[in-house]
DNA sequence: GTCTATATTTAGATAGAC
DNA sequence: GTCTATCTAAATATAGAC
């Protein structure tokens, strides 16, 4: 792996572990056993490292969100949500210090908002489709509130885990998925609600 | 008002407006038209300012949470939730940069967790009481998930608002209250659900 | 491409006069 | 209690040799 690539991979690892505000360019260089001068040969600033990582994040997220979610069953939804949570975990430094990071790198604000609004649309589409398929009983305003819940939970579940447990535990993602499912459950028929409980038993 | 008090009030205002990581002791002193030396005469460090403000926060929060919530109707719940959101808004600098602030001031971690667990107990008690009074139809595991939802929403609603709108809007608190109510609504009888919609119309 | 050495800036904090 | 002046430490970033 070329130095430039190694810098990016080490940066994301350190950011995720220690939080972006606590990772200096010197620390990244130290961890790689290269000099700070070398690091700055490849990236003219810390911001540029962050930009590149954010581009990775966007690419991964839009990739997942563009999946043609044709009429999913509960198990598919569980799986799909897990995929999203996994990608969030991969870029958890963005989520754990979201407001701070966006304040520090203002040009990321609009881009992050765009990801969120894409997520919102995808979520809305999934719920509307479930309603049309007769799987979901919810009014328009209920679907609207549900969508907000789903986006809020997915966005802040990792922060919530860190605050409660001091770190991101192994089962944090599965518990996040369950938490999302539990907010949708009341609008499903009874037998599908049981299925969520089965999935909880199986994965949690 | 004595200088010591003025420092605290100016600090909380600047923290809330700009975010704790972006407020230096020099900025606080400048805003007050006093010298940095003077500020350090009253507080030996920035951490000590934060400690004092956090003690304010704890006092206010425990005060609200110890209210004997005897069997609340929907309107009372709405009002009670608004009280909690208002206090969160008063100390929004803690919430907007929660993970960052706790990482920077590690001794606050346990204390914040204690506030959260007190909140969790209060929420659980309210829901259990509503169930016993026949107002809420929810299983134990549903009440457990509901409690998590309520704590998650109250904790991160302000961050969510900032990310989505770039700042905390005037109606952010009322929308937060509604969002919490909407997660409880499916477990209420139909007429009480309508009441939530009426409250939404009235306050939002 | 990589290194060493160093410059620049800024935040937190202290010393000592008034 | 308050001020001016200054120190220290740390983080970002650059210059120039190899």
JSON list of C-alpha atoms in Angstrom, two decimals, chain B residues 23-170:
[
{"chain": "B", "resi": 23, "resn": "UNK", "atom": "CA", "xyz": [-14.88, 29.30, 23.18]},
{"chain": "B", "resi": 24, "resn": "UNK", "atom": "CA", "xyz": [-11.52, 30.28, 24.66]},
{"chain": "B", "resi": 25, "resn": "UNK", "atom": "CA", "xyz": [-10.94, 31.82, 28.05]},
{"chain": "B", "resi": 26, "resn": "UNK", "atom": "CA", "xyz": [-9.68, 34.89, 26.20]},
{"chain": "B", "resi": 27, "resn": "UNK", "atom": "CA", "xyz": [-12.96, 35.21, 24.33]},
{"chain": "B", "resi": 28, "resn": "UNK", "atom": "CA", "xyz": [-14.92, 35.00, 27.57]},
{"chain": "B", "resi": 29, "resn": "UNK", "atom": "CA", "xyz": [-12.73, 37.70, 29.11]},
{"chain": "B", "resi": 30, "resn": "UNK", "atom": "CA", "xyz": [-13.04, 39.89, 25.99]},
{"chain": "B", "resi": 31, "resn": "UNK", "atom": "CA", "xyz": [-16.81, 39.58, 25.97]},
{"chain": "B", "resi": 32, "resn": "UNK", "atom": "CA", "xyz": [-16.86, 40.72, 29.59]},
{"chain": "B", "resi": 33, "resn": "UNK", "atom": "CA", "xyz": [-14.31, 43.49, 29.03]},
{"chain": "B", "resi": 34, "resn": "UNK", "atom": "CA", "xyz": [-12.06, 42.07, 31.71]},
{"chain": "B", "resi": 35, "resn": "UNK", "atom": "CA", "xyz": [-8.50, 40.80, 31.42]},
{"chain": "B", "resi": 36, "resn": "UNK", "atom": "CA", "xyz": [-7.63, 37.11, 31.14]},
{"chain": "B", "resi": 37, "resn": "UNK", "atom": "CA", "xyz": [-5.65, 37.51, 34.37]},
{"chain": "B", "resi": 38, "resn": "UNK", "atom": "CA", "xyz": [-8.82, 38.60, 36.11]},
{"chain": "B", "resi": 39, "resn": "UNK", "atom": "CA", "xyz": [-10.74, 35.63, 34.80]},
{"chain": "B", "resi": 40, "resn": "UNK", "atom": "CA", "xyz": [-8.03, 33.31, 36.12]},
{"chain": "B", "resi": 41, "resn": "UNK", "atom": "CA", "xyz": [-8.20, 35.03, 39.49]},
{"chain": "B", "resi": 42, "resn": "UNK", "atom": "CA", "xyz": [-11.80, 33.81, 39.81]},
{"chain": "B", "resi": 43, "resn": "UNK", "atom": "CA", "xyz": [-11.38, 30.42, 38.15]},
{"chain": "B", "resi": 44, "resn": "UNK", "atom": "CA", "xyz": [-8.08, 28.59, 38.17]},
{"chain": "B", "resi": 45, "resn": "UNK", "atom": "CA", "xyz": [-8.95, 26.85, 34.90]},
{"chain": "B", "resi": 46, "resn": "UNK", "atom": "CA", "xyz": [-11.53, 26.54, 32.15]},
{"chain": "B", "resi": 47, "resn": "UNK", "atom": "CA", "xyz": [-12.41, 23.13, 33.58]},
{"chain": "B", "resi": 48, "resn": "UNK", "atom": "CA", "xyz": [-13.50, 24.79, 36.81]},
{"chain": "B", "resi": 49, "resn": "UNK", "atom": "CA", "xyz": [-15.91, 27.02, 34.93]},
{"chain": "B", "resi": 50, "resn": "UNK", "atom": "CA", "xyz": [-17.34, 23.97, 33.25]},
{"chain": "B", "resi": 51, "resn": "UNK", "atom": "CA", "xyz": [-17.64, 22.14, 36.56]},
{"chain": "B", "resi": 52, "resn": "UNK", "atom": "CA", "xyz": [-19.67, 24.92, 38.07]},
{"chain": "B", "resi": 53, "resn": "UNK", "atom": "CA", "xyz": [-21.96, 25.10, 35.05]},
{"chain": "B", "resi": 54, "resn": "UNK", "atom": "CA", "xyz": [-22.39, 21.33, 35.12]},
{"chain": "B", "resi": 55, "resn": "UNK", "atom": "CA", "xyz": [-23.39, 21.54, 38.77]},
{"chain": "B", "resi": 56, "resn": "UNK", "atom": "CA", "xyz": [-26.06, 24.07, 37.77]},
{"chain": "B", "resi": 57, "resn": "UNK", "atom": "CA", "xyz": [-27.26, 21.66, 35.13]},
{"chain": "B", "resi": 58, "resn": "UNK", "atom": "CA", "xyz": [-27.44, 18.73, 37.55]},
{"chain": "B", "resi": 59, "resn": "UNK", "atom": "CA", "xyz": [-29.33, 20.77, 40.10]},
{"chain": "B", "resi": 60, "resn": "UNK", "atom": "CA", "xyz": [-31.89, 21.93, 37.55]},
{"chain": "B", "resi": 61, "resn": "UNK", "atom": "CA", "xyz": [-32.32, 18.50, 35.99]},
{"chain": "B", "resi": 62, "resn": "UNK", "atom": "CA", "xyz": [-32.67, 16.58, 39.25]},
{"chain": "B", "resi": 63, "resn": "UNK", "atom": "CA", "xyz": [-35.12, 19.24, 40.39]},
{"chain": "B", "resi": 64, "resn": "UNK", "atom": "CA", "xyz": [-37.35, 18.61, 37.41]},
{"chain": "B", "resi": 65, "resn": "UNK", "atom": "CA", "xyz": [-36.98, 14.83, 37.52]},
{"chain": "B", "resi": 66, "resn": "UNK", "atom": "CA", "xyz": [-37.91, 14.65, 41.22]},
{"chain": "B", "resi": 67, "resn": "UNK", "atom": "CA", "xyz": [-41.33, 16.21, 40.58]},
{"chain": "B", "resi": 68, "resn": "UNK", "atom": "CA", "xyz": [-43.83, 13.71, 41.94]},
{"chain": "B", "resi": 69, "resn": "UNK", "atom": "CA", "xyz": [-45.48, 12.83, 38.65]},
{"chain": "B", "resi": 70, "resn": "UNK", "atom": "CA", "xyz": [-48.71, 11.39, 39.96]},
{"chain": "B", "resi": 71, "resn": "UNK", "atom": "CA", "xyz": [-50.55, 9.81, 37.08]},
{"chain": "B", "resi": 72, "resn": "UNK", "atom": "CA", "xyz": [-50.30, 12.40, 34.30]},
{"chain": "B", "resi": 73, "resn": "UNK", "atom": "CA", "xyz": [-52.78, 13.09, 31.55]},
{"chain": "B", "resi": 74, "resn": "UNK", "atom": "CA", "xyz": [-51.53, 13.77, 28.00]},
{"chain": "B", "resi": 75, "resn": "UNK", "atom": "CA", "xyz": [-51.53, 17.54, 28.46]},
{"chain": "B", "resi": 76, "resn": "UNK", "atom": "CA", "xyz": [-49.50, 17.23, 31.67]},
{"chain": "B", "resi": 77, "resn": "UNK", "atom": "CA", "xyz": [-47.03, 14.98, 29.91]},
{"chain": "B", "resi": 78, "resn": "UNK", "atom": "CA", "xyz": [-46.70, 17.48, 27.08]},
{"chain": "B", "resi": 79, "resn": "UNK", "atom": "CA", "xyz": [-46.04, 20.24, 29.61]},
{"chain": "B", "resi": 80, "resn": "UNK", "atom": "CA", "xyz": [-43.62, 18.13, 31.64]},
{"chain": "B", "resi": 81, "resn": "UNK", "atom": "CA", "xyz": [-41.66, 17.16, 28.54]},
{"chain": "B", "resi": 82, "resn": "UNK", "atom": "CA", "xyz": [-41.47, 20.79, 27.51]},
{"chain": "B", "resi": 83, "resn": "UNK", "atom": "CA", "xyz": [-39.95, 21.60, 30.90]},
{"chain": "B", "resi": 84, "resn": "UNK", "atom": "CA", "xyz": [-37.25, 19.00, 30.32]},
{"chain": "B", "resi": 85, "resn": "UNK", "atom": "CA", "xyz": [-36.54, 20.21, 26.79]},
{"chain": "B", "resi": 86, "resn": "UNK", "atom": "CA", "xyz": [-36.32, 23.79, 28.03]},
{"chain": "B", "resi": 87, "resn": "UNK", "atom": "CA", "xyz": [-33.70, 22.83, 30.55]},
{"chain": "B", "resi": 88, "resn": "UNK", "atom": "CA", "xyz": [-31.78, 20.90, 27.92]},
{"chain": "B", "resi": 89, "resn": "UNK", "atom": "CA", "xyz": [-31.87, 23.99, 25.71]},
{"chain": "B", "resi": 90, "resn": "UNK", "atom": "CA", "xyz": [-30.54, 26.09, 28.60]},
{"chain": "B", "resi": 91, "resn": "UNK", "atom": "CA", "xyz": [-27.50, 23.82, 28.72]},
{"chain": "B", "resi": 92, "resn": "UNK", "atom": "CA", "xyz": [-27.42, 22.97, 25.04]},
{"chain": "B", "resi": 93, "resn": "UNK", "atom": "CA", "xyz": [-23.64, 23.23, 24.85]},
{"chain": "B", "resi": 94, "resn": "UNK", "atom": "CA", "xyz": [-23.49, 19.98, 26.82]},
{"chain": "B", "resi": 95, "resn": "UNK", "atom": "CA", "xyz": [-25.81, 18.23, 24.39]},
{"chain": "B", "resi": 96, "resn": "UNK", "atom": "CA", "xyz": [-24.63, 19.61, 21.08]},
{"chain": "B", "resi": 97, "resn": "UNK", "atom": "CA", "xyz": [-21.06, 18.41, 21.63]},
{"chain": "B", "resi": 98, "resn": "UNK", "atom": "CA", "xyz": [-21.86, 15.64, 24.08]},
{"chain": "B", "resi": 99, "resn": "UNK", "atom": "CA", "xyz": [-19.28, 13.01, 23.10]},
{"chain": "B", "resi": 100, "resn": "UNK", "atom": "CA", "xyz": [-16.58, 15.65, 22.55]},
{"chain": "B", "resi": 101, "resn": "UNK", "atom": "CA", "xyz": [-17.22, 17.39, 25.86]},
{"chain": "B", "resi": 102, "resn": "UNK", "atom": "CA", "xyz": [-17.30, 14.16, 27.85]},
{"chain": "B", "resi": 103, "resn": "UNK", "atom": "CA", "xyz": [-14.06, 13.06, 26.15]},
{"chain": "B", "resi": 104, "resn": "UNK", "atom": "CA", "xyz": [-12.45, 16.37, 27.08]},
{"chain": "B", "resi": 105, "resn": "UNK", "atom": "CA", "xyz": [-13.74, 16.41, 30.65]},
{"chain": "B", "resi": 106, "resn": "UNK", "atom": "CA", "xyz": [-13.75, 12.71, 31.60]},
{"chain": "B", "resi": 107, "resn": "UNK", "atom": "CA", "xyz": [-14.88, 13.31, 35.17]},
{"chain": "B", "resi": 108, "resn": "UNK", "atom": "CA", "xyz": [-18.26, 14.43, 33.82]},
{"chain": "B", "resi": 109, "resn": "UNK", "atom": "CA", "xyz": [-18.95, 11.07, 32.20]},
{"chain": "B", "resi": 110, "resn": "UNK", "atom": "CA", "xyz": [-20.27, 9.22, 35.25]},
{"chain": "B", "resi": 111, "resn": "UNK", "atom": "CA", "xyz": [-22.23, 12.25, 36.38]},
{"chain": "B", "resi": 112, "resn": "UNK", "atom": "CA", "xyz": [-23.95, 12.60, 32.99]},
{"chain": "B", "resi": 113, "resn": "UNK", "atom": "CA", "xyz": [-24.68, 8.88, 32.96]},
{"chain": "B", "resi": 114, "resn": "UNK", "atom": "CA", "xyz": [-26.30, 9.25, 36.36]},
{"chain": "B", "resi": 115, "resn": "UNK", "atom": "CA", "xyz": [-28.56, 12.02, 35.05]},
{"chain": "B", "resi": 116, "resn": "UNK", "atom": "CA", "xyz": [-29.50, 9.77, 32.13]},
{"chain": "B", "resi": 117, "resn": "UNK", "atom": "CA", "xyz": [-30.29, 6.82, 34.34]},
{"chain": "B", "resi": 118, "resn": "UNK", "atom": "CA", "xyz": [-32.40, 9.02, 36.61]},
{"chain": "B", "resi": 119, "resn": "UNK", "atom": "CA", "xyz": [-34.24, 10.22, 33.52]},
{"chain": "B", "resi": 120, "resn": "UNK", "atom": "CA", "xyz": [-34.68, 6.63, 32.44]},
{"chain": "B", "resi": 121, "resn": "UNK", "atom": "CA", "xyz": [-36.20, 5.69, 35.80]},
{"chain": "B", "resi": 122, "resn": "UNK", "atom": "CA", "xyz": [-38.53, 8.68, 35.75]},
{"chain": "B", "resi": 123, "resn": "UNK", "atom": "CA", "xyz": [-39.66, 7.83, 32.23]},
{"chain": "B", "resi": 124, "resn": "UNK", "atom": "CA", "xyz": [-40.20, 4.20, 33.13]},
{"chain": "B", "resi": 125, "resn": "UNK", "atom": "CA", "xyz": [-42.22, 5.17, 36.21]},
{"chain": "B", "resi": 126, "resn": "UNK", "atom": "CA", "xyz": [-44.45, 7.49, 34.16]},
{"chain": "B", "resi": 127, "resn": "UNK", "atom": "CA", "xyz": [-45.12, 4.79, 31.58]},
{"chain": "B", "resi": 128, "resn": "UNK", "atom": "CA", "xyz": [-45.76, 2.07, 34.17]},
{"chain": "B", "resi": 129, "resn": "UNK", "atom": "CA", "xyz": [-48.18, 4.34, 35.99]},
{"chain": "B", "resi": 130, "resn": "UNK", "atom": "CA", "xyz": [-50.00, 5.12, 32.75]},
{"chain": "B", "resi": 131, "resn": "UNK", "atom": "CA", "xyz": [-50.25, 1.40, 32.10]},
{"chain": "B", "resi": 132, "resn": "UNK", "atom": "CA", "xyz": [-51.69, 0.69, 35.57]},
{"chain": "B", "resi": 133, "resn": "UNK", "atom": "CA", "xyz": [-54.18, 3.53, 35.08]},
{"chain": "B", "resi": 134, "resn": "UNK", "atom": "CA", "xyz": [-55.31, 1.81, 31.89]},
{"chain": "B", "resi": 135, "resn": "UNK", "atom": "CA", "xyz": [-54.11, 4.60, 29.61]},
{"chain": "B", "resi": 136, "resn": "UNK", "atom": "CA", "xyz": [-51.25, 2.70, 28.01]},
{"chain": "B", "resi": 137, "resn": "UNK", "atom": "CA", "xyz": [-51.32, -0.68, 26.28]},
{"chain": "B", "resi": 138, "resn": "UNK", "atom": "CA", "xyz": [-47.76, -1.94, 26.18]},
{"chain": "B", "resi": 139, "resn": "UNK", "atom": "CA", "xyz": [-45.85, -5.05, 27.19]},
{"chain": "B", "resi": 140, "resn": "UNK", "atom": "CA", "xyz": [-42.80, -4.88, 29.43]},
{"chain": "B", "resi": 141, "resn": "UNK", "atom": "CA", "xyz": [-40.40, -5.14, 26.51]},
{"chain": "B", "resi": 142, "resn": "UNK", "atom": "CA", "xyz": [-42.36, -2.45, 24.66]},
{"chain": "B", "resi": 143, "resn": "UNK", "atom": "CA", "xyz": [-42.11, -0.14, 27.66]},
{"chain": "B", "resi": 144, "resn": "UNK", "atom": "CA", "xyz": [-38.40, -0.83, 27.81]},
{"chain": "B", "resi": 145, "resn": "UNK", "atom": "CA", "xyz": [-37.91, 0.08, 24.15]},
{"chain": "B", "resi": 146, "resn": "UNK", "atom": "CA", "xyz": [-40.18, 3.13, 24.58]},
{"chain": "B", "resi": 147, "resn": "UNK", "atom": "CA", "xyz": [-38.06, 4.38, 27.44]},
{"chain": "B", "resi": 148, "resn": "UNK", "atom": "CA", "xyz": [-34.91, 4.08, 25.34]},
{"chain": "B", "resi": 149, "resn": "UNK", "atom": "CA", "xyz": [-36.63, 6.00, 22.54]},
{"chain": "B", "resi": 150, "resn": "UNK", "atom": "CA", "xyz": [-37.66, 8.81, 24.85]},
{"chain": "B", "resi": 151, "resn": "UNK", "atom": "CA", "xyz": [-34.18, 9.16, 26.35]},
{"chain": "B", "resi": 152, "resn": "UNK", "atom": "CA", "xyz": [-32.52, 9.01, 22.94]},
{"chain": "B", "resi": 153, "resn": "UNK", "atom": "CA", "xyz": [-34.82, 11.66, 21.46]},
{"chain": "B", "resi": 154, "resn": "UNK", "atom": "CA", "xyz": [-34.55, 14.05, 24.40]},
{"chain": "B", "resi": 155, "resn": "UNK", "atom": "CA", "xyz": [-30.77, 13.66, 24.48]},
{"chain": "B", "resi": 156, "resn": "UNK", "atom": "CA", "xyz": [-30.09, 14.22, 20.79]},
{"chain": "B", "resi": 157, "resn": "UNK", "atom": "CA", "xyz": [-33.00, 16.28, 19.50]},
{"chain": "B", "resi": 158, "resn": "UNK", "atom": "CA", "xyz": [-31.03, 19.52, 19.71]},
{"chain": "B", "resi": 159, "resn": "UNK", "atom": "CA", "xyz": [-28.05, 18.03, 17.87]},
{"chain": "B", "resi": 160, "resn": "UNK", "atom": "CA", "xyz": [-30.44, 16.72, 15.27]},
{"chain": "B", "resi": 161, "resn": "UNK", "atom": "CA", "xyz": [-31.97, 20.18, 14.87]},
{"chain": "B", "resi": 162, "resn": "UNK", "atom": "CA", "xyz": [-28.55, 21.80, 14.51]},
{"chain": "B", "resi": 163, "resn": "UNK", "atom": "CA", "xyz": [-27.47, 19.28, 11.88]},
{"chain": "B", "resi": 164, "resn": "UNK", "atom": "CA", "xyz": [-30.67, 19.65, 9.89]},
{"chain": "B", "resi": 165, "resn": "UNK", "atom": "CA", "xyz": [-31.28, 23.37, 10.16]},
{"chain": "B", "resi": 166, "resn": "UNK", "atom": "CA", "xyz": [-27.85, 24.72, 11.00]},
{"chain": "B", "resi": 167, "resn": "UNK", "atom": "CA", "xyz": [-29.11, 26.16, 14.29]},
{"chain": "B", "resi": 168, "resn": "UNK", "atom": "CA", "xyz": [-31.73, 25.70, 16.99]},
{"chain": "B", "resi": 169, "resn": "UNK", "atom": "CA", "xyz": [-34.94, 27.19, 15.61]},
{"chain": "B", "resi": 170, "resn": "UNK", "atom": "CA", "xyz": [-37.73, 28.70, 17.68]}
]
